[in-house]
């Protein structure tokens, strides 16, 4: 018997993607109980288009409350315990949902989420194959921008983090951690909810047998379409990344990583300065200072539910940096050297603070099984 699944998405001015997205859901080989679209006050033809899909439940917001708050709204509205969140700019493979549900059912007591393999719409590049939580607050995305290689591997892997483009959630667990932090608005919410779920002892998985194809995203934020780097993007990435660190990490971890964190932030600021976007970094720093008391309160609440320490949650995998910022051989060499230095630093910190802990990324786990 198939477990009922609700599919949800958050839409903002994606009317040109919605028909292909919704039509692909209709072709799903696994039955979908309900489709919920939260529209964040789109100014294009989205709402008019959605009226031609009477089987879709539409929640129309009067203002753009952000992706994180709208995803919470959609998942709270769902009537099933399994909820698959997808982007509105994707086309799903007809067999994408069944593998996610089947793997979740192998261990529903501990699995928080199972995510799909995400490819570009032209099927030429990988956008996500799971990931990890870097100790400097970055979401490391495995295989991002690598060419697609034909493979028969459909073995799921436990990962430190997942991509929100297509992910099956256990609704009860998602709501138990408080859902997405609405302050994140958009970007980096995956880091935050993966950390908080895994901190409670739950697990995140990547399933290469589930495939979706991802479009170019929003022109307001995304770099995938035009190749430009919108100013809002570094503001949101910087603020949300540091907010994750300050509210989630154990205090001894924050103290120990400060030298490495300061180095990474200085290098980030330099890279943004080269693009004329350093003002966005300053805006993020001012936001964090202004809301420091609220962050401290969130931190108190988060730490009460901790069961797993940072030694098991965080990694030092290679940082995932936009190719726009790594636009010269010198920058790419420097980034490689930085990755190696940070890996050594985290190994030392973890050895001192959490000597009995070790985190393996999904490649290591796969090698161990083979």
mmCIF file of C-alpha atoms in Angstrom, residues 15-360:
data_model
loop_
_atom_site.group_PDB
_atom_site.id
_atom_site.type_symbol
_atom_site.label_atom_id
_atom_site.label_comp_id
_atom_site.label_asym_id
_atom_site.label_seq_id
_atom_site.Cartn_x
_atom_site.Cartn_y
_atom_site.Cartn_z
ATOM 1 C CA UNK A 15 4.719 31.578 -14.191
ATOM 2 C CA UNK A 16 6.979 30.567 -17.091
ATOM 3 C CA UNK A 17 8.045 27.418 -15.185
ATOM 4 C CA UNK A 18 4.767 26.408 -13.548
ATOM 5 C CA UNK A 19 3.086 24.586 -16.492
ATOM 6 C CA UNK A 20 6.048 22.262 -17.078
ATOM 7 C CA UNK A 21 6.417 21.723 -13.319
ATOM 8 C CA UNK A 22 2.761 20.908 -12.656
ATOM 9 C CA UNK A 23 2.428 18.776 -15.783
ATOM 10 C CA UNK A 24 5.454 16.725 -14.700
ATOM 11 C CA UNK A 25 3.827 16.128 -11.307
ATOM 12 C CA UNK A 26 0.735 14.818 -13.083
ATOM 13 C CA UNK A 27 2.933 12.231 -14.820
ATOM 14 C CA UNK A 28 4.295 10.908 -11.531
ATOM 15 C CA UNK A 29 4.216 7.117 -11.361
ATOM 16 C CA UNK A 30 3.756 7.375 -7.582
ATOM 17 C CA UNK A 31 0.332 8.763 -6.626
ATOM 18 C CA UNK A 32 0.329 12.278 -5.161
ATOM 19 C CA UNK A 33 -2.393 12.954 -2.606
ATOM 20 C CA UNK A 34 -2.388 16.744 -2.838
ATOM 21 C CA UNK A 35 -0.383 19.484 -4.541
ATOM 22 C CA UNK A 36 -0.041 22.721 -2.574
ATOM 23 C CA UNK A 37 1.380 25.906 -4.103
ATOM 24 C CA UNK A 38 2.085 28.863 -1.845
ATOM 25 C CA UNK A 39 2.245 31.993 -3.976
ATOM 26 C CA UNK A 40 4.297 34.763 -2.384
ATOM 27 C CA UNK A 41 2.437 37.739 -3.898
ATOM 28 C CA UNK A 42 3.663 37.155 -7.444
ATOM 29 C CA UNK A 43 3.328 40.104 -9.824
ATOM 30 C CA UNK A 44 3.349 37.984 -12.997
ATOM 31 C CA UNK A 45 0.632 35.688 -14.355
ATOM 32 C CA UNK A 46 1.171 32.953 -11.764
ATOM 33 C CA UNK A 47 -2.208 33.156 -10.021
ATOM 34 C CA UNK A 48 -4.129 33.342 -13.295
ATOM 35 C CA UNK A 49 -2.243 30.303 -14.563
ATOM 36 C CA UNK A 50 -2.819 28.335 -11.351
ATOM 37 C CA UNK A 51 -6.580 28.783 -11.765
ATOM 38 C CA UNK A 52 -6.341 26.463 -14.772
ATOM 39 C CA UNK A 53 -5.184 23.677 -12.414
ATOM 40 C CA UNK A 54 -8.266 23.072 -10.239
ATOM 41 C CA UNK A 55 -6.662 20.037 -8.590
ATOM 42 C CA UNK A 56 -3.946 22.270 -7.074
ATOM 43 C CA UNK A 57 -4.464 23.884 -3.669
ATOM 44 C CA UNK A 58 -3.259 27.499 -3.883
ATOM 45 C CA UNK A 59 -2.393 29.578 -0.821
ATOM 46 C CA UNK A 60 -2.085 33.175 -2.057
ATOM 47 C CA UNK A 61 -0.133 35.471 0.260
ATOM 48 C CA UNK A 62 -0.697 39.214 0.168
ATOM 49 C CA UNK A 63 3.024 39.920 0.462
ATOM 50 C CA UNK A 64 6.268 38.079 -0.123
ATOM 51 C CA UNK A 65 6.987 36.496 3.254
ATOM 52 C CA UNK A 66 10.064 34.669 1.955
ATOM 53 C CA UNK A 67 10.711 31.076 0.989
ATOM 54 C CA UNK A 68 11.315 29.811 4.528
ATOM 55 C CA UNK A 69 8.095 31.152 6.050
ATOM 56 C CA UNK A 70 6.069 30.070 3.011
ATOM 57 C CA UNK A 71 7.488 26.534 3.148
ATOM 58 C CA UNK A 72 6.419 26.355 6.795
ATOM 59 C CA UNK A 73 2.958 27.506 5.712
ATOM 60 C CA UNK A 74 2.720 24.794 3.047
ATOM 61 C CA UNK A 75 3.912 21.968 5.289
ATOM 62 C CA UNK A 76 1.571 22.985 8.101
ATOM 63 C CA UNK A 77 -1.296 22.922 5.590
ATOM 64 C CA UNK A 78 -0.432 19.393 4.418
ATOM 65 C CA UNK A 79 -2.632 16.585 5.761
ATOM 66 C CA UNK A 80 -0.103 13.772 5.255
ATOM 67 C CA UNK A 81 2.996 12.962 7.310
ATOM 68 C CA UNK A 82 5.150 12.661 4.189
ATOM 69 C CA UNK A 83 5.623 15.947 2.357
ATOM 70 C CA UNK A 84 7.826 16.406 -0.699
ATOM 71 C CA UNK A 85 9.027 19.995 -1.104
ATOM 72 C CA UNK A 86 10.184 20.987 -4.564
ATOM 73 C CA UNK A 87 11.110 24.150 -6.384
ATOM 74 C CA UNK A 88 8.526 25.539 -8.849
ATOM 75 C CA UNK A 89 11.279 25.761 -11.476
ATOM 76 C CA UNK A 90 11.869 22.001 -11.706
ATOM 77 C CA UNK A 91 10.645 19.192 -13.899
ATOM 78 C CA UNK A 92 10.454 15.923 -12.015
ATOM 79 C CA UNK A 93 11.225 12.544 -13.504
ATOM 80 C CA UNK A 94 8.122 10.357 -13.588
ATOM 81 C CA UNK A 95 9.768 7.918 -11.151
ATOM 82 C CA UNK A 96 11.255 10.521 -8.823
ATOM 83 C CA UNK A 97 8.937 10.139 -5.842
ATOM 84 C CA UNK A 98 8.740 6.362 -5.331
ATOM 85 C CA UNK A 99 12.432 5.883 -4.390
ATOM 86 C CA UNK A 100 12.243 8.669 -1.789
ATOM 87 C CA UNK A 101 9.208 7.139 -0.096
ATOM 88 C CA UNK A 102 10.560 3.591 -0.285
ATOM 89 C CA UNK A 103 13.820 4.551 1.372
ATOM 90 C CA UNK A 104 12.110 6.618 4.069
ATOM 91 C CA UNK A 105 9.987 3.613 4.987
ATOM 92 C CA UNK A 106 13.100 1.571 5.752
ATOM 93 C CA UNK A 107 13.666 3.575 8.936
ATOM 94 C CA UNK A 108 10.872 6.083 9.599
ATOM 95 C CA UNK A 109 11.846 6.452 13.247
ATOM 96 C CA UNK A 110 15.165 8.176 12.512
ATOM 97 C CA UNK A 111 14.989 9.550 8.935
ATOM 98 C CA UNK A 112 14.261 13.268 8.791
ATOM 99 C CA UNK A 113 14.547 13.793 5.029
ATOM 100 C CA UNK A 114 15.517 12.106 1.761
ATOM 101 C CA UNK A 115 16.636 14.320 -1.137
ATOM 102 C CA UNK A 116 16.798 13.829 -4.889
ATOM 103 C CA UNK A 117 19.657 14.103 -7.348
ATOM 104 C CA UNK A 118 19.352 17.522 -9.010
ATOM 105 C CA UNK A 119 20.498 18.055 -12.605
ATOM 106 C CA UNK A 120 20.357 21.126 -14.826
ATOM 107 C CA UNK A 121 17.389 21.333 -17.155
ATOM 108 C CA UNK A 122 19.577 20.406 -20.139
ATOM 109 C CA UNK A 123 20.739 17.226 -18.287
ATOM 110 C CA UNK A 124 24.392 18.243 -18.754
ATOM 111 C CA UNK A 125 25.497 19.198 -15.214
ATOM 112 C CA UNK A 126 24.866 18.122 -11.642
ATOM 113 C CA UNK A 127 23.515 20.767 -9.305
ATOM 114 C CA UNK A 128 23.285 18.682 -6.147
ATOM 115 C CA UNK A 129 24.115 15.188 -4.911
ATOM 116 C CA UNK A 130 23.730 15.770 -1.198
ATOM 117 C CA UNK A 131 26.193 17.725 0.879
ATOM 118 C CA UNK A 132 27.643 18.508 4.275
ATOM 119 C CA UNK A 133 27.749 21.231 6.919
ATOM 120 C CA UNK A 134 31.119 22.987 6.798
ATOM 121 C CA UNK A 135 32.336 24.150 10.199
ATOM 122 C CA UNK A 136 32.680 27.713 8.835
ATOM 123 C CA UNK A 137 28.940 27.801 8.199
ATOM 124 C CA UNK A 138 28.916 26.980 4.488
ATOM 125 C CA UNK A 139 26.678 24.378 2.889
ATOM 126 C CA UNK A 140 29.022 22.142 0.882
ATOM 127 C CA UNK A 141 27.172 20.708 -2.122
ATOM 128 C CA UNK A 142 28.567 17.492 -3.575
ATOM 129 C CA UNK A 143 29.214 17.272 -7.343
ATOM 130 C CA UNK A 144 27.898 20.795 -8.019
ATOM 131 C CA UNK A 145 28.600 21.914 -11.612
ATOM 132 C CA UNK A 146 30.249 18.574 -12.448
ATOM 133 C CA UNK A 147 29.298 16.968 -15.783
ATOM 134 C CA UNK A 148 26.612 14.305 -15.637
ATOM 135 C CA UNK A 149 28.110 10.826 -15.872
ATOM 136 C CA UNK A 150 25.848 7.923 -16.719
ATOM 137 C CA UNK A 151 25.750 5.515 -13.795
ATOM 138 C CA UNK A 152 23.671 2.644 -12.513
ATOM 139 C CA UNK A 153 24.323 3.639 -8.893
ATOM 140 C CA UNK A 154 21.001 4.139 -7.115
ATOM 141 C CA UNK A 155 22.288 3.449 -3.605
ATOM 142 C CA UNK A 156 21.115 6.076 -1.074
ATOM 143 C CA UNK A 157 23.815 7.716 1.061
ATOM 144 C CA UNK A 158 23.588 9.347 4.456
ATOM 145 C CA UNK A 159 24.753 12.941 4.149
ATOM 146 C CA UNK A 160 25.312 15.877 6.445
ATOM 147 C CA UNK A 161 23.023 18.171 4.480
ATOM 148 C CA UNK A 162 20.550 18.135 1.610
ATOM 149 C CA UNK A 163 19.435 20.532 -1.089
ATOM 150 C CA UNK A 164 15.895 21.900 -0.884
ATOM 151 C CA UNK A 165 15.198 21.611 -4.626
ATOM 152 C CA UNK A 166 13.471 18.251 -4.115
ATOM 153 C CA UNK A 167 13.295 16.672 -0.675
ATOM 154 C CA UNK A 168 10.881 14.342 1.098
ATOM 155 C CA UNK A 169 10.294 15.406 4.704
ATOM 156 C CA UNK A 170 8.860 13.637 7.689
ATOM 157 C CA UNK A 171 6.315 16.358 8.488
ATOM 158 C CA UNK A 172 6.123 15.524 12.185
ATOM 159 C CA UNK A 173 9.892 15.865 12.607
ATOM 160 C CA UNK A 174 10.004 19.017 10.480
ATOM 161 C CA UNK A 175 7.433 20.700 12.699
ATOM 162 C CA UNK A 176 9.101 19.341 15.852
ATOM 163 C CA UNK A 177 12.287 21.309 15.095
ATOM 164 C CA UNK A 178 10.211 24.425 14.435
ATOM 165 C CA UNK A 179 10.376 24.183 10.653
ATOM 166 C CA UNK A 180 12.447 26.719 8.763
ATOM 167 C CA UNK A 181 13.626 29.806 10.601
ATOM 168 C CA UNK A 182 11.589 32.564 8.870
ATOM 169 C CA UNK A 183 14.441 35.030 9.383
ATOM 170 C CA UNK A 184 16.352 33.197 6.675
ATOM 171 C CA UNK A 185 13.854 34.453 4.042
ATOM 172 C CA UNK A 186 15.631 32.508 1.291
ATOM 173 C CA UNK A 187 18.969 30.658 0.990
ATOM 174 C CA UNK A 188 20.858 28.580 3.518
ATOM 175 C CA UNK A 189 17.688 27.349 5.202
ATOM 176 C CA UNK A 190 18.834 23.785 4.406
ATOM 177 C CA UNK A 191 21.963 24.199 6.538
ATOM 178 C CA UNK A 192 19.850 25.403 9.426
ATOM 179 C CA UNK A 193 17.158 22.735 9.418
ATOM 180 C CA UNK A 194 19.585 19.887 8.638
ATOM 181 C CA UNK A 195 21.747 20.938 11.591
ATOM 182 C CA UNK A 196 18.796 21.163 13.960
ATOM 183 C CA UNK A 197 17.352 17.826 12.836
ATOM 184 C CA UNK A 198 20.658 15.957 13.011
ATOM 185 C CA UNK A 199 21.389 17.599 16.364
ATOM 186 C CA UNK A 200 18.393 15.645 17.676
ATOM 187 C CA UNK A 201 19.775 12.372 16.308
ATOM 188 C CA UNK A 202 17.739 12.224 13.084
ATOM 189 C CA UNK A 203 19.340 11.557 9.705
ATOM 190 C CA UNK A 204 19.411 13.087 6.205
ATOM 191 C CA UNK A 205 19.811 11.019 3.051
ATOM 192 C CA UNK A 206 20.567 11.566 -0.625
ATOM 193 C CA UNK A 207 18.962 9.188 -3.146
ATOM 194 C CA UNK A 208 20.570 9.154 -6.639
ATOM 195 C CA UNK A 209 17.675 7.048 -7.937
ATOM 196 C CA UNK A 210 15.363 10.052 -7.609
ATOM 197 C CA UNK A 211 16.062 12.701 -10.263
ATOM 198 C CA UNK A 212 14.710 16.192 -10.942
ATOM 199 C CA UNK A 213 15.769 18.823 -13.473
ATOM 200 C CA UNK A 214 16.271 22.375 -12.248
ATOM 201 C CA UNK A 215 15.757 25.636 -14.118
ATOM 202 C CA UNK A 216 17.482 28.989 -13.715
ATOM 203 C CA UNK A 217 15.708 30.193 -10.590
ATOM 204 C CA UNK A 218 14.742 33.757 -9.756
ATOM 205 C CA UNK A 219 16.466 36.621 -11.581
ATOM 206 C CA UNK A 220 16.284 38.570 -8.316
ATOM 207 C CA UNK A 221 18.582 36.132 -6.497
ATOM 208 C CA UNK A 222 19.974 33.407 -8.725
ATOM 209 C CA UNK A 223 23.278 33.361 -10.618
ATOM 210 C CA UNK A 224 22.291 30.403 -12.796
ATOM 211 C CA UNK A 225 20.531 32.344 -15.537
ATOM 212 C CA UNK A 226 22.142 35.681 -16.372
ATOM 213 C CA UNK A 227 25.521 34.902 -14.826
ATOM 214 C CA UNK A 228 25.357 38.158 -12.877
ATOM 215 C CA UNK A 229 25.687 38.258 -9.097
ATOM 216 C CA UNK A 230 22.633 40.040 -7.606
ATOM 217 C CA UNK A 231 23.399 42.209 -4.575
ATOM 218 C CA UNK A 232 20.712 40.559 -2.455
ATOM 219 C CA UNK A 233 22.435 37.195 -2.811
ATOM 220 C CA UNK A 234 25.668 37.962 -0.860
ATOM 221 C CA UNK A 235 23.626 39.793 1.785
ATOM 222 C CA UNK A 236 21.387 36.775 2.342
ATOM 223 C CA UNK A 237 24.194 34.228 2.141
ATOM 224 C CA UNK A 238 26.394 36.140 4.600
ATOM 225 C CA UNK A 239 23.649 36.911 7.092
ATOM 226 C CA UNK A 240 22.112 33.441 7.013
ATOM 227 C CA UNK A 241 25.460 31.638 7.146
ATOM 228 C CA UNK A 242 26.624 33.527 10.228
ATOM 229 C CA UNK A 243 23.188 33.334 11.822
ATOM 230 C CA UNK A 244 23.423 29.538 11.520
ATOM 231 C CA UNK A 245 26.782 29.535 13.283
ATOM 232 C CA UNK A 246 25.843 31.875 16.117
ATOM 233 C CA UNK A 247 22.511 30.296 17.030
ATOM 234 C CA UNK A 248 23.302 26.609 16.445
ATOM 235 C CA UNK A 249 26.917 25.763 17.252
ATOM 236 C CA UNK A 250 28.113 24.806 20.694
ATOM 237 C CA UNK A 251 29.926 27.704 22.339
ATOM 238 C CA UNK A 252 33.206 25.802 22.604
ATOM 239 C CA UNK A 253 33.031 25.191 18.858
ATOM 240 C CA UNK A 254 32.500 28.887 18.114
ATOM 241 C CA UNK A 255 35.465 29.884 20.271
ATOM 242 C CA UNK A 256 37.737 27.255 18.732
ATOM 243 C CA UNK A 257 36.905 28.039 15.094
ATOM 244 C CA UNK A 258 37.087 31.845 15.405
ATOM 245 C CA UNK A 259 40.525 32.204 13.722
ATOM 246 C CA UNK A 260 39.460 30.083 10.738
ATOM 247 C CA UNK A 261 36.059 31.743 10.568
ATOM 248 C CA UNK A 262 37.590 35.227 10.557
ATOM 249 C CA UNK A 263 39.952 34.211 7.753
ATOM 250 C CA UNK A 264 37.111 32.864 5.622
ATOM 251 C CA UNK A 265 35.028 35.974 6.231
ATOM 252 C CA UNK A 266 37.913 38.280 5.288
ATOM 253 C CA UNK A 267 38.453 36.339 2.082
ATOM 254 C CA UNK A 268 34.719 36.465 1.363
ATOM 255 C CA UNK A 269 34.727 40.214 1.880
ATOM 256 C CA UNK A 270 37.710 40.578 -0.459
ATOM 257 C CA UNK A 271 35.977 38.500 -3.164
ATOM 258 C CA UNK A 272 32.845 40.637 -2.859
ATOM 259 C CA UNK A 273 34.942 43.820 -2.963
ATOM 260 C CA UNK A 274 36.368 42.706 -6.309
ATOM 261 C CA UNK A 275 32.770 42.530 -7.601
ATOM 262 C CA UNK A 276 31.752 45.819 -5.997
ATOM 263 C CA UNK A 277 29.404 43.996 -3.624
ATOM 264 C CA UNK A 278 31.182 44.553 -0.301
ATOM 265 C CA UNK A 279 28.347 46.823 0.861
ATOM 266 C CA UNK A 280 26.081 43.761 1.021
ATOM 267 C CA UNK A 281 28.456 42.203 3.543
ATOM 268 C CA UNK A 282 28.232 45.317 5.707
ATOM 269 C CA UNK A 283 24.439 45.209 5.534
ATOM 270 C CA UNK A 284 24.509 41.607 6.759
ATOM 271 C CA UNK A 285 26.827 42.475 9.653
ATOM 272 C CA UNK A 286 24.561 45.344 10.705
ATOM 273 C CA UNK A 287 21.500 43.067 10.612
ATOM 274 C CA UNK A 288 23.226 40.503 12.828
ATOM 275 C CA UNK A 289 24.229 43.159 15.350
ATOM 276 C CA UNK A 290 20.768 44.735 15.401
ATOM 277 C CA UNK A 291 19.061 41.368 16.077
ATOM 278 C CA UNK A 292 21.708 39.955 18.411
ATOM 279 C CA UNK A 293 19.284 39.625 21.342
ATOM 280 C CA UNK A 294 16.754 37.723 19.258
ATOM 281 C CA UNK A 295 19.550 35.442 18.030
ATOM 282 C CA UNK A 296 20.647 34.782 21.612
ATOM 283 C CA UNK A 297 17.078 33.769 22.514
ATOM 284 C CA UNK A 298 16.907 31.418 19.531
ATOM 285 C CA UNK A 299 20.230 29.953 20.566
ATOM 286 C CA UNK A 300 18.917 29.156 24.045
ATOM 287 C CA UNK A 301 15.921 27.337 22.565
ATOM 288 C CA UNK A 302 17.998 25.374 20.036
ATOM 289 C CA UNK A 303 20.573 24.163 22.550
ATOM 290 C CA UNK A 304 17.889 22.661 24.822
ATOM 291 C CA UNK A 305 17.156 19.914 22.296
ATOM 292 C CA UNK A 306 20.772 18.903 21.568
ATOM 293 C CA UNK A 307 21.590 15.184 21.584
ATOM 294 C CA UNK A 308 24.522 15.177 19.151
ATOM 295 C CA UNK A 309 27.667 17.303 19.408
ATOM 296 C CA UNK A 310 29.344 19.387 16.705
ATOM 297 C CA UNK A 311 32.055 16.807 16.225
ATOM 298 C CA UNK A 312 29.507 14.545 14.525
ATOM 299 C CA UNK A 313 27.569 17.298 12.755
ATOM 300 C CA UNK A 314 30.218 19.438 11.070
ATOM 301 C CA UNK A 315 32.753 18.724 8.335
ATOM 302 C CA UNK A 316 35.617 20.375 6.460
ATOM 303 C CA UNK A 317 34.739 19.281 2.928
ATOM 304 C CA UNK A 318 35.741 21.491 0.000
ATOM 305 C CA UNK A 319 33.803 24.760 0.104
ATOM 306 C CA UNK A 320 31.167 25.242 -2.586
ATOM 307 C CA UNK A 321 31.859 28.662 -4.100
ATOM 308 C CA UNK A 322 30.112 30.256 -7.073
ATOM 309 C CA UNK A 323 32.244 30.115 -10.253
ATOM 310 C CA UNK A 324 31.617 33.862 -10.601
ATOM 311 C CA UNK A 325 33.777 34.429 -7.521
ATOM 312 C CA UNK A 326 36.450 31.964 -8.693
ATOM 313 C CA UNK A 327 36.995 33.719 -11.995
ATOM 314 C CA UNK A 328 40.773 33.320 -12.340
ATOM 315 C CA UNK A 329 43.353 30.505 -12.019
ATOM 316 C CA UNK A 330 44.895 32.335 -9.055
ATOM 317 C CA UNK A 331 41.569 32.417 -7.215
ATOM 318 C CA UNK A 332 40.985 28.724 -7.876
ATOM 319 C CA UNK A 333 44.470 27.795 -6.618
ATOM 320 C CA UNK A 334 43.962 29.919 -3.528
ATOM 321 C CA UNK A 335 40.619 28.245 -2.897
ATOM 322 C CA UNK A 336 42.207 24.786 -3.090
ATOM 323 C CA UNK A 337 44.909 25.815 -0.614
ATOM 324 C CA UNK A 338 42.263 27.258 1.690
ATOM 325 C CA UNK A 339 40.258 24.013 1.612
ATOM 326 C CA UNK A 340 43.320 21.991 2.627
ATOM 327 C CA UNK A 341 44.219 24.385 5.419
ATOM 328 C CA UNK A 342 40.664 24.414 6.807
ATOM 329 C CA UNK A 343 40.523 20.617 6.733
ATOM 330 C CA UNK A 344 43.691 20.430 8.829
ATOM 331 C CA UNK A 345 42.390 23.088 11.203
ATOM 332 C CA UNK A 346 39.069 21.307 11.767
ATOM 333 C CA UNK A 347 40.816 17.984 12.247
ATOM 334 C CA UNK A 348 42.835 19.556 15.043
ATOM 335 C CA UNK A 349 39.848 21.282 16.647
ATOM 336 C CA UNK A 350 37.718 18.158 16.491
ATOM 337 C CA UNK A 351 40.544 16.044 17.867
ATOM 338 C CA UNK A 352 40.778 18.302 20.925
ATOM 339 C CA UNK A 353 37.104 19.092 21.550
ATOM 340 C CA UNK A 354 35.472 15.885 20.322
ATOM 341 C CA UNK A 355 38.191 13.227 20.276
ATOM 342 C CA UNK A 356 35.873 10.240 19.927
ATOM 343 C CA UNK A 357 33.858 11.716 17.066
ATOM 344 C CA UNK A 358 34.289 11.301 13.353
ATOM 345 C CA UNK A 359 32.092 12.325 10.433
ATOM 346 C CA UNK A 360 32.227 10.551 7.076
#
